[in-house]
Coordinates of C-alpha atoms in Angstrom, one line a residue:
M152 CA 0.0 0.0 0.0
N153 CA 1.6 3.3 -1.0
G154 CA 4.7 1.4 -2.1
Q155 CA 4.9 -0.4 1.3
P156 CA 4.6 -4.1 1.3
Q157 CA 2.1 -5.9 3.4
V158 CA 1.4 -9.5 4.5
S159 CA -1.5 -11.5 5.9
V160 CA -0.8 -14.4 8.3
S161 CA -3.4 -17.2 8.2
F162 CA -3.3 -20.5 10.2
T163 CA -5.7 -23.2 11.8
N164 CA -5.5 -23.6 15.7
L165 CA -4.5 -27.4 16.2
N166 CA -4.4 -27.0 19.8
Y167 CA -7.0 -28.0 22.4
G168 CA -7.4 -24.3 23.7
T169 CA -8.5 -20.9 22.2
I170 CA -5.7 -19.1 20.7
T171 CA -5.7 -15.2 22.0
G172 CA -2.2 -14.2 20.7
L173 CA 0.5 -15.4 18.3
K174 CA 4.2 -14.4 18.3
L175 CA 6.1 -15.0 15.3
R176 CA 9.9 -14.3 14.3
A177 CA 10.3 -13.4 10.4
R178 CA 13.2 -13.4 8.1
A179 CA 12.8 -11.1 4.9
F180 CA 14.4 -11.5 1.5
N181 CA 14.2 -9.3 -1.6
S182 CA 13.4 -10.6 -5.2
F183 CA 16.8 -11.9 -5.5
A184 CA 16.6 -14.0 -2.5
E185 CA 19.0 -11.9 -0.6
P186 CA 18.5 -11.3 3.1
I187 CA 17.2 -8.0 4.3
Q188 CA 18.9 -6.4 7.3
F189 CA 17.3 -4.2 9.8
G190 CA 18.6 -1.7 12.4
G191 CA 21.8 -3.1 14.2
G192 CA 22.5 -5.6 11.6
R193 CA 19.4 -7.8 12.5
E194 CA 18.2 -10.3 10.0
S195 CA 14.7 -10.9 11.5
F196 CA 12.1 -9.0 13.1
Q197 CA 8.9 -9.7 15.2
I198 CA 5.3 -10.0 14.1
L199 CA 2.8 -9.9 16.8
L200 CA -1.0 -11.0 16.4
Q201 CA -3.0 -10.0 19.4
D202 CA -6.7 -9.7 20.6
L203 CA -7.5 -13.0 18.8
N204 CA -10.3 -15.6 19.7
V205 CA -9.5 -18.7 17.4
P206 CA -11.2 -21.8 18.9
P207 CA -9.6 -25.4 18.3
Q208 CA -9.6 -26.9 15.2
T209 CA -10.6 -23.6 13.4
P210 CA -8.9 -21.6 10.6
Y211 CA -7.9 -18.0 10.9
V212 CA -7.4 -15.4 8.1
G213 CA -5.7 -12.2 9.4
R214 CA -5.9 -8.6 8.2
P215 CA -2.9 -7.2 6.1
I216 CA -0.1 -6.0 8.1
N217 CA 2.5 -3.4 7.1
L218 CA 6.1 -4.8 6.7
P219 CA 9.1 -2.6 8.0
H220 CA 11.0 -2.5 4.6
P221 CA 10.1 -1.5 1.1
D222 CA 12.3 -4.3 -0.4
I223 CA 10.6 -7.2 1.2
R224 CA 9.3 -9.7 -1.3
K225 CA 9.4 -13.0 0.7
L226 CA 9.1 -13.9 4.5
V227 CA 10.0 -17.0 6.1
L228 CA 8.0 -17.2 9.6
G229 CA 8.7 -19.2 12.7
E230 CA 6.5 -19.5 15.8
E231 CA 7.9 -18.2 19.0
A232 CA 5.0 -18.4 21.5
V233 CA 1.2 -18.9 21.6
S234 CA -1.1 -17.2 24.2
L235 CA -4.3 -19.3 25.2
S236 CA -7.5 -17.9 26.6
D237 CA -7.0 -19.9 30.0
G238 CA -3.7 -17.7 30.5
Q239 CA -1.2 -20.3 29.4
I240 CA 1.7 -18.9 27.4
L241 CA 3.1 -22.0 25.1
P242 CA 6.7 -21.1 24.0
Y243 CA 7.8 -22.7 20.6
Q244 CA 10.2 -25.5 21.5
G245 CA 11.4 -26.2 17.8
P246 CA 10.1 -28.5 15.2
F247 CA 8.2 -31.6 16.7
L248 CA 8.8 -34.6 14.4
Q249 CA 8.2 -38.1 15.6
E250 CA 7.5 -41.4 13.9
A251 CA 5.3 -43.9 15.7
A252 CA 3.1 -46.8 14.7
V253 CA -0.6 -45.8 15.8
P254 CA -2.4 -49.0 17.0
V255 CA -5.6 -47.7 15.3
L256 CA -8.8 -50.0 16.5
D257 CA -10.9 -51.7 13.7
P258 CA -14.5 -51.3 14.4
V259 CA -15.1 -54.3 12.0
N260 CA -13.2 -56.5 14.4
P261 CA -15.4 -57.6 17.4
A262 CA -12.5 -57.6 19.8
D263 CA -11.5 -54.0 18.7
L264 CA -15.1 -52.8 18.5
E265 CA -15.5 -53.6 22.2
L266 CA -12.4 -52.0 23.2
L267 CA -13.3 -49.0 21.2
N268 CA -16.5 -48.5 22.9
Y269 CA -15.0 -48.7 26.0
L270 CA -12.4 -46.2 25.1
R271 CA -15.1 -43.9 24.0
I272 CA -16.9 -44.0 27.3
Q273 CA -13.9 -42.2 28.6
H274 CA -13.1 -40.3 25.4
P275 CA -15.7 -39.8 22.6
K276 CA -12.9 -39.0 20.1
A277 CA -11.0 -42.2 20.7
H278 CA -9.4 -44.2 17.7
N279 CA -6.5 -46.2 19.5
L280 CA -5.0 -46.9 22.8
P281 CA -2.7 -44.2 24.2
L282 CA 1.2 -44.8 24.1
D283 CA 4.0 -43.5 26.0
L284 CA 7.0 -42.9 23.6
G285 CA 9.5 -41.7 25.9
D286 CA 10.0 -38.1 24.9
D287 CA 6.4 -37.8 23.5
W288 CA 3.0 -39.5 24.1
L289 CA 0.5 -40.5 21.8
C290 CA -3.3 -39.5 22.6
S291 CA -6.3 -41.9 22.2
C292 CA -7.3 -39.2 19.6
S293 CA -4.4 -40.1 17.5
Q294 CA -2.6 -36.8 18.2
L295 CA 1.2 -37.0 18.9
N296 CA 2.2 -34.7 21.7
P297 CA 5.6 -33.7 23.2
K298 CA 6.5 -34.9 26.7
A299 CA 6.3 -31.5 28.1
M300 CA 2.6 -31.1 27.1
D301 CA 0.3 -32.5 29.9
Q302 CA -2.7 -31.8 27.7
C303 CA -3.2 -33.3 24.2
M304 CA -2.8 -30.4 21.5
A305 CA -5.9 -31.6 19.6
C306 CA -8.5 -32.6 22.2
G307 CA -7.3 -31.3 25.6
S308 CA -7.4 -34.7 27.3
T309 CA -4.7 -35.0 30.1
R310 CA -1.8 -37.6 29.6
D311 CA -2.2 -38.9 33.2
R312 CA -5.8 -39.5 32.8
Q313 CA -5.4 -41.5 29.6
M314 CA -2.6 -43.5 30.8
F315 CA -4.5 -44.3 34.0
H316 CA -7.7 -45.3 32.5
Y317 CA -6.1 -47.2 29.6
S318 CA -3.6 -49.4 31.5
E319 CA -3.9 -52.5 33.5
P320 CA -5.7 -53.3 35.7
Q321 CA -8.1 -50.5 35.0
L322 CA -8.5 -51.5 31.4
T323 CA -9.5 -55.0 32.3
Q324 CA -11.7 -53.9 35.1
G325 CA -13.4 -51.2 32.9
L326 CA -14.1 -53.7 30.2
E327 CA -15.8 -56.1 32.5
K328 CA -17.8 -53.5 34.1
M329 CA -19.0 -52.3 30.7
R330 CA -19.8 -55.9 29.9
Q331 CA -22.0 -56.1 32.9
D332 CA -23.6 -52.8 32.4
Q333 CA -24.5 -54.0 28.9
V334 CA -25.9 -57.4 30.2
R335 CA -27.9 -55.3 32.9
K336 CA -29.2 -52.9 30.3
A337 CA -30.0 -55.7 28.0
N338 CA -32.1 -57.5 30.9
E339 CA -33.8 -54.2 31.8
Q340 CA -34.7 -53.6 28.3
A341 CA -36.1 -57.3 27.9
E342 CA -38.1 -56.8 31.3
A343 CA -39.3 -53.4 30.0
E344 CA -40.5 -54.9 26.8
R345 CA -42.1 -58.0 28.5
L346 CA -43.9 -55.7 30.7
A347 CA -45.0 -53.6 27.8
S348 CA -46.2 -56.5 26.0
A349 CA -48.0 -57.9 29.0
K350 CA -49.7 -54.6 29.5
A351 CA -50.6 -54.3 25.8
K352 CA -51.8 -57.8 25.9
K353 CA -54.0 -57.2 29.1
R354 CA -55.2 -54.1 27.4
N355 CA -56.2 -55.9 24.3
L356 CA -57.9 -58.6 26.3
L357 CA -59.8 -56.0 28.2
I358 CA -60.8 -54.3 24.8
A359 CA -61.6 -57.7 23.3
A360 CA -63.7 -58.5 26.3
T361 CA -65.7 -55.3 26.2
V362 CA -66.1 -55.7 22.5
V363 CA -67.4 -59.2 22.8
A364 CA -69.8 -58.2 25.9
F365 CA -70.9 -55.3 23.5
L366 CA -71.6 -57.5 20.5
M367 CA -73.1 -60.2 22.7
G368 CA -75.3 -57.6 24.3
A369 CA -76.2 -56.2 20.8
Y370 CA -76.9 -59.8 19.5
F371 CA -79.2 -60.5 22.3
F372 CA -80.9 -57.0 22.1
N373 CA -81.4 -57.6 18.4
H374 CA -82.5 -61.1 18.8
F375 CA -84.9 -60.3 21.4
Q376 CA -86.4 -57.3 19.3
E377 CA -86.4 -59.7 16.2
M378 CA -88.2 -62.4 18.2
K379 CA -90.5 -59.9 19.9
G380 CA -93.9 -60.7 18.7
R381 CA -93.1 -63.7 16.7
Q382 CA -95.1 -66.9 17.2
T383 CA -93.0 -70.0 17.9
F384 CA -93.7 -73.7 18.1
T385 CA -92.5 -76.6 19.9
T386 CA -92.4 -79.0 16.8
V387 CA -92.4 -78.8 13.0
E388 CA -96.0 -80.7 13.2
E389 CA -97.4 -78.1 15.4
M390 CA -96.2 -75.2 13.0
K391 CA -97.4 -77.2 10.0
T392 CA -100.9 -77.6 11.2
Y393 CA -101.0 -73.9 12.2
L394 CA -99.9 -72.5 8.7
E395 CA -101.8 -74.8 6.5
G396 CA -104.1 -73.1 4.1
F397 CA -104.2 -69.8 2.2
W398 CA -102.4 -66.6 3.2
S399 CA -102.6 -63.6 0.9
Y400 CA -102.1 -59.6 0.6
K401 CA -102.9 -57.0 -1.8
T402 CA -100.1 -55.2 -3.7
E403 CA -100.0 -51.4 -4.1
Y404 CA -101.6 -51.9 -7.5
G405 CA -104.5 -53.9 -6.4
S406 CA -103.4 -57.3 -7.4
V407 CA -103.6 -60.1 -5.0
V408 CA -100.6 -62.3 -4.1
S409 CA -101.5 -65.4 -2.3
I410 CA -99.6 -68.6 -1.1
E411 CA -101.5 -71.9 -0.2
I412 CA -99.4 -74.2 2.3
T413 CA -100.4 -77.7 2.0
S414 CA -99.4 -80.6 4.5
D415 CA -96.9 -82.2 2.3
D416 CA -94.2 -79.3 2.7
K417 CA -95.3 -77.6 -0.5
A418 CA -96.8 -74.1 -1.3
K419 CA -98.3 -72.8 -4.2
W420 CA -97.6 -69.0 -4.6
S421 CA -99.5 -67.1 -7.2
L422 CA -99.9 -63.3 -8.3
G423 CA -103.4 -62.3 -9.4
V424 CA -104.6 -64.2 -12.0
G425 CA -101.5 -65.7 -13.1
L426 CA -100.7 -69.5 -12.6
P427 CA -99.5 -70.5 -9.5
I428 CA -95.8 -71.6 -8.7
D429 CA -94.9 -74.6 -6.6
Y430 CA -92.4 -74.3 -3.9
N431 CA -90.8 -76.4 -1.3
V432 CA -91.5 -75.4 2.2
T433 CA -89.0 -75.7 5.4
Y434 CA -90.0 -75.0 8.7
K435 CA -88.0 -73.4 11.7
P436 CA -90.6 -73.8 14.6
K437 CA -88.4 -72.4 17.5
Q438 CA -87.7 -69.3 15.3
G439 CA -91.1 -68.8 14.1
E440 CA -89.7 -69.0 10.4
V441 CA -90.6 -70.5 7.2
K442 CA -89.0 -70.9 3.9
R443 CA -90.9 -70.7 0.5
G444 CA -88.0 -72.0 -1.6
A445 CA -85.3 -69.7 -0.7
T446 CA -87.5 -66.7 0.4
E447 CA -87.8 -66.4 4.3
L448 CA -91.2 -65.6 5.8
V449 CA -91.6 -64.8 9.6
L450 CA -94.8 -65.5 11.6
K451 CA -95.8 -62.5 13.7
D452 CA -99.0 -61.4 15.1
N453 CA -100.9 -63.9 13.1
R454 CA -99.5 -62.6 9.7
L455 CA -96.7 -64.1 7.5
I456 CA -93.9 -61.4 6.8
E457 CA -92.0 -61.5 3.6
G458 CA -89.9 -58.3 3.5
K459 CA -92.4 -55.4 3.5
N460 CA -95.2 -57.6 2.5
E461 CA -97.5 -59.0 5.0
Y462 CA -99.7 -62.1 4.4
T463 CA -103.0 -62.4 6.4
R464 CA -104.9 -65.7 6.7
G465 CA -107.3 -66.3 3.9
K466 CA -107.8 -65.9 0.4
L467 CA -108.5 -62.4 -0.7
A468 CA -110.4 -61.6 -4.1
S469 CA -108.2 -60.8 -7.1
Y470 CA -108.5 -57.6 -9.1
E471 CA -106.2 -55.5 -10.9
L472 CA -105.6 -51.7 -11.3
T473 CA -103.7 -49.9 -13.9
S474 CA -100.1 -49.5 -14.1
P475 CA -98.1 -46.9 -12.0
T476 CA -98.0 -44.6 -15.0
S477 CA -101.7 -44.6 -15.2
K478 CA -103.5 -41.2 -14.9
D479 CA -107.2 -40.6 -14.0
S480 CA -108.8 -39.3 -17.3
A481 CA -112.2 -38.5 -18.7
Y482 CA -111.5 -40.6 -21.6
E483 CA -110.3 -44.1 -22.2
S484 CA -106.4 -44.7 -23.3
A485 CA -104.0 -47.5 -22.8
Y486 CA -102.9 -45.6 -19.6
T487 CA -106.4 -46.1 -18.2
A488 CA -107.5 -49.2 -19.8
L489 CA -104.5 -51.6 -19.3
S490 CA -103.4 -53.2 -16.1
I491 CA -100.2 -54.8 -15.7
Y492 CA -98.9 -57.1 -12.9
G493 CA -96.0 -59.7 -12.5
F494 CA -93.1 -60.6 -10.4
V495 CA -89.5 -61.0 -10.4
T496 CA -87.5 -64.3 -10.9
H497 CA -83.9 -65.6 -10.8
N498 CA -82.2 -68.2 -13.0
T499 CA -78.5 -69.1 -13.5
V500 CA -78.1 -66.3 -16.0
F501 CA -80.9 -63.8 -15.9
T502 CA -83.0 -61.9 -13.6
Q503 CA -86.6 -61.8 -15.2
Y504 CA -89.7 -59.9 -14.8
Q505 CA -92.7 -62.3 -15.6
G506 CA -95.6 -59.9 -16.4
T507 CA -99.2 -60.1 -17.3
I508 CA -101.1 -57.3 -19.3
K509 CA -105.0 -57.1 -19.2
N510 CA -107.2 -55.0 -21.2
N511 CA -109.9 -53.7 -19.0
G512 CA -111.1 -51.2 -21.5
S513 CA -113.6 -51.3 -24.6
K514 CA -110.8 -50.6 -27.4
T515 CA -108.3 -52.9 -28.8
Y516 CA -104.7 -51.8 -28.3
S517 CA -101.5 -52.8 -30.3
F518 CA -97.7 -52.2 -30.1
V519 CA -97.8 -51.5 -26.4
E520 CA -94.4 -50.6 -25.4
V521 CA -93.5 -51.0 -21.6
K522 CA -90.5 -50.4 -19.5
A523 CA -89.4 -52.2 -16.2
S524 CA -87.4 -50.3 -13.5
F525 CA -85.7 -53.5 -11.7
Q526 CA -85.4 -52.5 -7.9
S527 CA -83.8 -53.5 -4.7
L528 CA -85.9 -54.2 -1.5
T529 CA -85.3 -50.5 -0.4
G530 CA -86.4 -49.2 -4.0
D531 CA -83.1 -48.5 -5.4
V532 CA -83.2 -48.9 -9.4
L533 CA -80.6 -51.3 -10.3
D534 CA -81.2 -52.0 -13.9
T535 CA -84.0 -51.5 -16.7
D536 CA -85.4 -53.0 -19.7
W537 CA -88.2 -52.6 -22.2
T538 CA -90.2 -54.7 -24.4
Y539 CA -93.5 -54.9 -26.5
A540 CA -96.0 -56.5 -24.2
V541 CA -98.5 -56.3 -26.9
G542 CA -97.4 -56.4 -30.7
S543 CA -99.3 -56.2 -34.0
E544 CA -101.8 -58.9 -33.0
G545 CA -103.3 -56.3 -30.7
L546 CA -104.9 -56.9 -27.3
A547 CA -109.1 -56.9 -27.4
P548 CA -111.2 -56.0 -24.5
G549 CA -111.1 -58.4 -21.7
E550 CA -107.8 -60.3 -23.0
T551 CA -104.8 -60.9 -21.0
K552 CA -101.2 -61.6 -22.5
T553 CA -97.9 -62.6 -20.7
F554 CA -94.3 -61.1 -21.5
T555 CA -91.1 -61.3 -20.2
M556 CA -88.1 -58.7 -19.6
S557 CA -84.6 -59.8 -18.8
V558 CA -81.3 -58.2 -17.3
P559 CA -78.4 -59.9 -16.2
L560 CA -78.4 -61.7 -13.1
N561 CA -78.5 -59.7 -10.2
K562 CA -79.9 -61.2 -6.8
R563 CA -80.1 -57.8 -5.3
I564 CA -83.0 -57.2 -7.4
D565 CA -86.2 -57.8 -5.3
K566 CA -89.0 -56.4 -7.5
A567 CA -89.7 -54.2 -10.6
S568 CA -91.8 -51.4 -11.3
V569 CA -93.5 -51.3 -14.9
S570 CA -94.8 -48.3 -17.0
I571 CA -96.2 -48.0 -20.5
L572 CA -94.2 -46.1 -22.8
D573 CA -96.1 -46.1 -26.0
Y574 CA -99.1 -47.8 -27.9
N575 CA -101.2 -47.8 -31.0

């Protein structure tokens, strides 16, 4: 700067303490490597770095320092002393060179790993056993220190502490204590896991018992509600005698559905004026249940209940009303003159609506197009189909005709709602 040469001093603190000052001795040379002398014929001068704060293993980059001679182009620096934050002044004792075989422990080797684990209880940075080399000593962190240094220059661990802990018989005793501690901790861990497992098992058993009790309570409550009002019997014969005969109900369209139960374990089921269908009958007297084929009926309050339908004893008169799409009108049309009734069946391939259409009017109707909405027990539409219930042949007054609509097999379908789409 302004023709005056400068130097920046940088270093890394390899000591165990924080450096607060550094005293250096500098020899200076010009561009021709000729030494430069100073007042009194001196060939060196002193550089002081003060008010520092450089922690261990930390680099330091100094600010430019003005040099005392304009011809200086090269410096050779030597350390004279180091000042530490704890007040120690460490004088430079010359170059510290020593060759030593460092017995580094291999963590892959089980024996070395056990010893290394023990060393790191005392010294987390340990890599090897400490060694006394006479004029020098090797720290367990692998730092070589001069004999005059009581503390390791790299980690700050004291020599006496390391030599005591890592020598016989302390080393043998320490390893044995570590093994005992490991066994004790393993046993404590196993016992803690056993207690936790037993506690969890007990909790799960309690939860399971509570759930079982709740389910049993719910089952008996539901069973009680389900059986409430049911008529039960002691024997099958007693139930058969009671049920024998006709049972019937009227649909929302006015058609009569009837079932005739006979003494030969048979039942004839019929819808309106359609032909009856034969079914086998099975009885569950103690449950108050009877099955018509695969359809279950419950006997309750002198009624046979099949889903939402309730049969009462006796045979009702059969008559038909118009289809659901019929509307009251002052003049005759297919919507007022034609009535449709039928039932849903299932085979191995299709679900079918077996329908009957009757002309209650005074005109002949042809090309009567009908649509079926196949529904679940709760009324959800699951599929649809359409067909001509009557073709070009026509349906004269008083005549009836059967027809069928099919959809792919779906055993959720329980019923169908049929409406007239078009006619001539």
